[in-house]
PDB file of C-alpha atoms in Angstrom:
ATOM      1  CA  MET A 797      41.417  -2.015 -19.793  1.00 52.00           C
ATOM      2  CA  LEU A 798      42.658  -3.223 -16.410  1.00 47.00           C
ATOM      3  CA  ALA A 799      41.847   0.203 -14.921  1.00 52.00           C
ATOM      4  CA  GLN A 800      38.251  -0.075 -16.206  1.00 53.00           C
ATOM      5  CA  VAL A 801      37.830  -3.537 -14.682  1.00 48.00           C
ATOM      6  CA  PHE A 802      39.274  -2.312 -11.378  1.00 51.00           C
ATOM      7  CA  HIS A 803      37.047   0.793 -11.431  1.00 52.00           C
ATOM      8  CA  GLY A 804      33.951  -1.342 -12.149  1.00 57.00           C
ATOM      9  CA  SER A 805      34.828  -3.826  -9.410  1.00 63.00           C
ATOM     10  CA  PHE A 806      35.544  -1.052  -6.932  1.00 59.00           C
ATOM     11  CA  THR A 807      32.235   0.656  -7.755  1.00 57.00           C
ATOM     12  CA  LEU A 808      30.392  -2.631  -7.279  1.00 57.00           C
ATOM     13  CA  PHE A 809      32.194  -3.157  -3.967  1.00 58.00           C
ATOM     14  CA  LEU A 810      31.228   0.336  -2.769  1.00 49.00           C
ATOM     15  CA  LEU A 811      27.598  -0.144  -3.777  1.00 49.00           C
ATOM     16  CA  THR A 812      27.495  -3.488  -1.975  1.00 55.00           C
ATOM     17  CA  LEU A 813      29.028  -1.924   1.130  1.00 46.00           C
ATOM     18  CA  ILE A 814      26.557   0.980   1.070  1.00 50.00           C
ATOM     19  CA  SER A 815      23.670  -1.448   0.605  1.00 47.00           C
ATOM     20  CA  PHE A 816      24.889  -3.558   3.531  1.00 50.00           C
ATOM     21  CA  PHE A 817      25.054  -0.587   5.907  1.00 47.00           C
ATOM     22  CA  TRP A 818      21.717   0.715   4.584  1.00 48.00           C
ATOM     23  CA  GLN A 819      20.054  -2.622   5.428  1.00 52.00           C
ATOM     24  CA  LEU A 820      21.817  -2.720   8.796  1.00 50.00           C
ATOM     25  CA  HIS A 821      20.480   0.755   9.626  1.00 48.00           C
ATOM     26  CA  ALA A 822      16.958  -0.256   8.556  1.00 49.00           C
ATOM     27  CA  ALA A 823      17.093  -3.372  10.736  1.00 51.00           C
ATOM     28  CA  ALA A 824      18.279  -1.308  13.697  1.00 60.00           C
ATOM     29  CA  THR A 825      15.350   1.104  13.363  1.00 71.00           C
ATOM     30  CA  CYS A 826      12.762  -1.644  12.804  1.00 89.00           C
ATOM     31  CA  LYS A 827      10.491  -2.564  15.728  1.00 89.00           C
ATOM     32  CA  ASP A 828      11.121  -6.059  17.106  1.00 92.00           C
ATOM     33  CA  LYS A 829       7.615  -7.301  16.347  1.00 90.00           C
ATOM     34  CA  PHE A 830       8.239  -6.824  12.615  1.00 90.00           C
ATOM     35  CA  LYS A 831      11.679  -8.453  12.633  1.00 89.00           C
ATOM     36  CA  VAL A 832      10.135 -11.913  13.008  1.00 85.00           C
ATOM     37  CA  PHE A 833       9.062 -11.750   9.350  1.00 83.00           C
ATOM     38  CA  PRO A 834      11.822 -11.844   6.739  1.00 75.00           C
ATOM     39  CA  SER A 835      11.788  -8.676   4.626  1.00 87.00           C
ATOM     40  CA  HIS A 836       8.770  -7.128   6.388  1.00 89.00           C
ATOM     41  CA  SER A 837       7.763  -3.884   4.700  1.00 87.00           C
ATOM     42  CA  ALA A 838       8.046  -2.008   8.018  1.00 88.00           C
ATOM     43  CA  CYS A 839      11.771  -2.832   8.111  1.00 92.00           C
ATOM     44  CA  LEU A 840      12.657  -1.580   4.644  1.00 87.00           C
ATOM     45  CA  PRO A 841      15.004   1.388   4.338  1.00 85.00           C
ATOM     46  CA  ARG A 842      13.776   4.299   2.237  1.00 78.00           C
ATOM     47  CA  SER A 843      14.923   4.110  -1.364  1.00 76.00           C
ATOM     48  CA  PRO A 844      17.046   7.069  -2.501  1.00 72.00           C
ATOM     49  CA  GLN A 845      14.776   7.306  -5.580  1.00 67.00           C
ATOM     50  CA  ALA A 846      11.632   7.929  -3.506  1.00 65.00           C
ATOM     51  CA  LYS A 847      10.304  11.459  -3.742  1.00 60.00           C
ATOM     52  CA  ILE A 848       7.524  12.003  -1.250  1.00 57.00           C
ATOM     53  CA  PRO A 849       5.908  15.351  -2.130  1.00 52.00           C
ATOM     54  CA  GLY A 850       4.321  16.038   1.235  1.00 58.00           C
ATOM     55  CA  PRO A 851       1.875  14.848   3.835  1.00 62.00           C
ATOM     56  CA  VAL A 852      -1.320  13.191   2.729  1.00 66.00           C
ATOM     57  CA  ASP A 853      -4.560  14.902   3.716  1.00 72.00           C
ATOM     58  CA  LYS A 854      -6.053  12.088   5.777  1.00 77.00           C
ATOM     59  CA  ASN A 855      -9.479  13.722   5.886  1.00 81.00           C
ATOM     60  CA  VAL A 856      -9.709  13.974   2.093  1.00 81.00           C
ATOM     61  CA  VAL A 857      -8.597  10.381   1.596  1.00 79.00           C
ATOM     62  CA  LEU A 858     -11.034   9.072   4.186  1.00 81.00           C
ATOM     63  CA  ALA A 859     -13.927  11.187   2.875  1.00 87.00           C
ATOM     64  CA  VAL A 860     -13.435   9.953  -0.691  1.00 86.00           C
ATOM     65  CA  HIS A 861     -13.044   6.356   0.387  1.00 84.00           C
ATOM     66  CA  ASN A 862     -16.100   6.453   2.646  1.00 87.00           C
ATOM     67  CA  LYS A 863     -18.132   8.083  -0.134  1.00 92.00           C
ATOM     68  CA  TYR A 864     -17.516   5.093  -2.409  1.00 89.00           C
ATOM     69  CA  ARG A 865     -18.083   2.616   0.417  1.00 87.00           C
ATOM     70  CA  GLU A 866     -21.471   4.213   1.020  1.00 89.00           C
ATOM     71  CA  LYS A 867     -22.203   4.049  -2.703  1.00 91.00           C
ATOM     72  CA  ALA A 868     -21.341   0.325  -2.705  1.00 87.00           C
ATOM     73  CA  ALA A 869     -23.508  -0.242   0.377  1.00 86.00           C
ATOM     74  CA  LYS A 870     -26.504   1.318  -1.379  1.00 89.00           C
ATOM     75  CA  LYS A 871     -25.858  -0.548  -4.629  1.00 86.00           C
ATOM     76  CA  TYR A 872     -25.680  -3.953  -2.933  1.00 82.00           C
ATOM     77  CA  ASN A 873     -28.027  -3.214  -0.014  1.00 83.00           C
ATOM     78  CA  ALA A 874     -25.208  -3.901   2.453  1.00 80.00           C
ATOM     79  CA  LYS A 875     -26.026  -3.104   6.070  1.00 78.00           C
ATOM     80  CA  ASN A 876     -22.693  -3.542   7.846  1.00 77.00           C
ATOM     81  CA  ILE A 877     -20.230  -1.412   5.904  1.00 80.00           C
ATOM     82  CA  LEU A 878     -18.449   0.708   8.495  1.00 80.00           C
ATOM     83  CA  LYS A 879     -16.702   4.012   7.912  1.00 81.00           C
ATOM     84  CA  MET A 880     -12.965   3.892   7.474  1.00 79.00           C
ATOM     85  CA  ILE A 881     -10.737   5.345  10.147  1.00 78.00           C
ATOM     86  CA  TRP A 882      -7.037   6.217  10.016  1.00 78.00           C
ATOM     87  CA  ASP A 883      -4.431   4.006  11.659  1.00 78.00           C
ATOM     88  CA  ASP A 884      -0.907   5.359  12.075  1.00 79.00           C
ATOM     89  CA  GLU A 885       0.754   1.942  12.415  1.00 83.00           C
ATOM     90  CA  VAL A 886      -0.756   0.667   9.175  1.00 80.00           C
ATOM     91  CA  ALA A 887       0.111   4.014   7.578  1.00 77.00           C
ATOM     92  CA  MET A 888       3.757   3.508   8.576  1.00 80.00           C
ATOM     93  CA  VAL A 889       3.864   0.058   6.934  1.00 82.00           C
ATOM     94  CA  ALA A 890       2.328   1.425   3.720  1.00 79.00           C
ATOM     95  CA  GLN A 891       4.721   4.384   3.776  1.00 78.00           C
ATOM     96  CA  LYS A 892       7.740   2.077   4.054  1.00 80.00           C
ATOM     97  CA  TRP A 893       6.527  -0.045   1.134  1.00 78.00           C
ATOM     98  CA  ALA A 894       5.750   3.013  -1.011  1.00 76.00           C
ATOM     99  CA  GLU A 895       9.124   4.600  -0.304  1.00 76.00           C
ATOM    100  CA  ASN A 896      10.789   1.693  -2.037  1.00 74.00           C
ATOM    101  CA  CYS A 897       9.148   2.430  -5.388  1.00 64.00           C
ATOM    102  CA  PHE A 898       8.468  -1.224  -6.182  1.00 66.00           C
ATOM    103  CA  GLY A 899       5.102  -0.504  -7.816  1.00 69.00           C
ATOM    104  CA  VAL A 900       3.849  -4.021  -7.073  1.00 75.00           C
ATOM    105  CA  HIS A 901       2.061  -5.671  -4.163  1.00 79.00           C
ATOM    106  CA  ASP A 902       4.103  -6.991  -1.298  1.00 81.00           C
ATOM    107  CA  LYS A 903       3.328 -10.378   0.228  1.00 85.00           C
ATOM    108  CA  ASN A 904       0.632 -10.676   2.907  1.00 81.00           C
ATOM    109  CA  TYR A 905       3.183 -11.529   5.611  1.00 86.00           C
ATOM    110  CA  GLN A 906       5.239  -8.454   4.693  1.00 87.00           C
ATOM    111  CA  ARG A 907       2.414  -6.132   5.762  1.00 84.00           C
ATOM    112  CA  LEU A 908       1.012  -8.234   8.599  1.00 84.00           C
ATOM    113  CA  ILE A 909       0.979  -6.415  11.920  1.00 86.00           C
ATOM    114  CA  PRO A 910       1.385  -9.003  14.692  1.00 88.00           C
ATOM    115  CA  GLY A 911      -1.556  -9.111  17.084  1.00 86.00           C
ATOM    116  CA  ARG A 912      -3.820  -7.170  14.722  1.00 82.00           C
ATOM    117  CA  PHE A 913      -6.206  -7.912  11.885  1.00 72.00           C
ATOM    118  CA  PRO A 914      -5.325  -9.015   8.329  1.00 72.00           C
ATOM    119  CA  ILE A 915      -4.515  -6.191   5.929  1.00 77.00           C
ATOM    120  CA  GLY A 916      -5.230  -6.109   2.198  1.00 78.00           C
ATOM    121  CA  GLN A 917      -3.615  -3.760  -0.294  1.00 79.00           C
ATOM    122  CA  ASN A 918      -4.591  -1.732  -3.341  1.00 79.00           C
ATOM    123  CA  ILE A 919      -2.038  -0.011  -5.554  1.00 76.00           C
ATOM    124  CA  ALA A 920      -2.714   2.455  -8.355  1.00 75.00           C
ATOM    125  CA  SER A 921      -0.341   4.472 -10.481  1.00 71.00           C
ATOM    126  CA  SER A 922      -0.603   7.105 -13.169  1.00 70.00           C
ATOM    127  CA  LYS A 923       1.795   9.063 -15.344  1.00 69.00           C
ATOM    128  CA  GLU A 924      -0.483  12.068 -14.977  1.00 71.00           C
ATOM    129  CA  ASN A 925      -1.459  14.057 -11.939  1.00 69.00           C
ATOM    130  CA  ILE A 926      -4.679  12.547 -10.630  1.00 72.00           C
ATOM    131  CA  THR A 927      -6.744  13.084  -7.527  1.00 77.00           C
ATOM    132  CA  TRP A 928      -7.633  10.693  -4.747  1.00 79.00           C
ATOM    133  CA  GLU A 929     -11.211  10.874  -6.013  1.00 86.00           C
ATOM    134  CA  THR A 930     -10.057   9.504  -9.374  1.00 85.00           C
ATOM    135  CA  VAL A 931      -8.028   6.705  -7.787  1.00 82.00           C
ATOM    136  CA  VAL A 932     -10.844   5.457  -5.554  1.00 85.00           C
ATOM    137  CA  GLN A 933     -13.314   5.827  -8.413  1.00 90.00           C
ATOM    138  CA  LEU A 934     -11.079   3.567 -10.538  1.00 87.00           C
ATOM    139  CA  PHE A 935     -11.260   0.933  -7.813  1.00 86.00           C
ATOM    140  CA  TYR A 936     -15.013   1.391  -7.477  1.00 87.00           C
ATOM    141  CA  ASN A 937     -15.518   1.087 -11.249  1.00 88.00           C
ATOM    142  CA  GLU A 938     -14.569  -2.586 -10.968  1.00 88.00           C
ATOM    143  CA  SER A 939     -18.049  -3.053  -9.473  1.00 85.00           C
ATOM    144  CA  LYS A 940     -19.362  -3.399 -13.042  1.00 88.00           C
ATOM    145  CA  ASP A 941     -17.740  -6.862 -13.110  1.00 85.00           C
ATOM    146  CA  PHE A 942     -18.741  -7.771  -9.549  1.00 82.00           C
ATOM    147  CA  HIS A 943     -21.630 -10.164  -8.904  1.00 76.00           C
ATOM    148  CA  PHE A 944     -22.872 -10.011  -5.316  1.00 75.00           C
ATOM    149  CA  GLY A 945     -22.713 -13.481  -3.791  1.00 71.00           C
ATOM    150  CA  GLY A 946     -21.380 -14.796  -7.083  1.00 71.00           C
ATOM    151  CA  LYS A 947     -18.786 -17.511  -7.274  1.00 73.00           C
ATOM    152  CA  ASN A 948     -17.761 -16.322 -10.731  1.00 72.00           C
ATOM    153  CA  ASN A 949     -16.075 -13.123  -9.612  1.00 76.00           C
ATOM    154  CA  ILE A 950     -12.607 -12.955 -11.139  1.00 78.00           C
ATOM    155  CA  LEU A 951     -10.314 -11.430  -8.525  1.00 76.00           C
ATOM    156  CA  LYS A 952      -8.160  -9.674 -11.125  1.00 76.00           C
ATOM    157  CA  LYS A 953     -11.261  -7.837 -12.338  1.00 82.00           C
ATOM    158  CA  VAL A 954     -12.861  -6.994  -8.985  1.00 77.00           C
ATOM    159  CA  GLY A 955     -10.100  -7.248  -6.364  1.00 78.00           C
ATOM    160  CA  HIS A 956      -9.633  -3.508  -5.846  1.00 75.00           C
ATOM    161  CA  PHE A 957     -13.384  -3.008  -5.559  1.00 79.00           C
ATOM    162  CA  THR A 958     -13.803  -5.781  -3.010  1.00 78.00           C
ATOM    163  CA  GLN A 959     -10.964  -4.330  -0.931  1.00 77.00           C
ATOM    164  CA  ILE A 960     -12.799  -1.018  -0.602  1.00 74.00           C
ATOM    165  CA  SER A 961     -16.318  -2.381  -0.154  1.00 77.00           C
ATOM    166  CA  ASP A 962     -16.439  -5.844   1.395  1.00 65.00           C
ATOM    167  CA  GLU A 963     -18.467  -5.686   4.613  1.00 62.00           C
ATOM    168  CA  GLU A 964     -17.382  -9.114   5.859  1.00 48.00           C
ATOM    169  CA  THR A 965     -13.735  -8.108   5.712  1.00 42.00           C
ATOM    170  CA  ILE A 966     -14.571  -4.942   7.567  1.00 40.00           C
ATOM    171  CA  GLU A 967     -16.415  -6.822  10.315  1.00 32.00           C
ATOM    172  CA  LYS A 968     -13.501  -9.196  10.831  1.00 31.00           C
ATOM    173  CA  ALA A 969     -11.185  -6.233  11.107  1.00 29.00           C
ATOM    174  CA  ILE A 970     -13.506  -4.477  13.566  1.00 28.00           C
ATOM    175  CA  ARG A 971     -12.478  -1.202  11.985  1.00 31.00           C
ATOM    176  CA  THR A 972     -10.550  -0.808   8.778  1.00 36.00           C
ATOM    177  CA  VAL A 973      -7.645   1.445   8.045  1.00 37.00           C
ATOM    178  CA  LEU A 974      -6.507   3.271   5.003  1.00 41.00           C
ATOM    179  CA  PHE A 975      -3.338   4.891   3.778  1.00 42.00           C
ATOM    180  CA  TRP A 976      -2.286   6.420   0.486  1.00 44.00           C
ATOM    181  CA  VAL A 977       1.186   7.592  -0.392  1.00 44.00           C
ATOM    182  CA  PRO A 978       2.036   9.810  -3.343  1.00 44.00           C
ATOM    183  CA  VAL A 979       5.480   8.506  -4.250  1.00 43.00           C
ATOM    184  CA  MET A 980       6.778  10.753  -6.995  1.00 41.00           C
ATOM    185  CA  GLN A 981       6.155  14.421  -7.678  1.00 41.00           C
ATOM    186  CA  HIS A 982       4.868  13.922 -11.225  1.00 41.00           C
ATOM    187  CA  ASN A 983       3.718  10.325 -11.111  1.00 45.00           C
ATOM    188  CA  LEU A 984       1.185   9.305  -8.534  1.00 45.00           C
ATOM    189  CA  GLU A 985       1.471   5.945  -6.929  1.00 47.00           C
ATOM    190  CA  ALA A 986      -1.100   5.212  -4.303  1.00 50.00           C
ATOM    191  CA  ILE A 987      -0.622   2.503  -1.740  1.00 50.00           C
ATOM    192  CA  CYS A 988      -3.768   1.595   0.087  1.00 49.00           C
ATOM    193  CA  LEU A 989      -3.786  -0.875   2.938  1.00 46.00           C
ATOM    194  CA  LEU A 990      -7.190  -2.058   4.091  1.00 42.00           C
TER     195      LEU A 990
END
């Protein structure tokens, strides 16, 4: 019995020690501008559970996203919806968040890039293999509950759609950025920062 307690305590001690050095390493590799925010996503160490299957085809992701933005522009007669472009710094922040397998949104300040524009976030997950087309279409499908200029839009029902289509947000950002990360080989989790 005493041996089991000792073994459990020792294991807990080792895990705590490993976690401490893991966080220390992450902090050492984190750029100074992100260190001003406690627990910024850019400063997170990669989780050992993260399985990143390979590089994302930026052109495919952008083409699909811009296709649905154009569709939204036509549907709502929007004149100022710009095409998405890729941004490596935003991609790095999304990658760090995705590599931690949290499956939930981080806080706004955790993805804020000092000196740059505000960044929103969409997350989708599936137990099946799905394409980027399917993911963005799921976000776009929320447009059925969206009322242009309406005050009765319920964010939980239209939030993903507004992230991919809102022209005012795009104008404030000058250009918008996009990043998706497949997190696990058999389960797709997409992290999209806009």
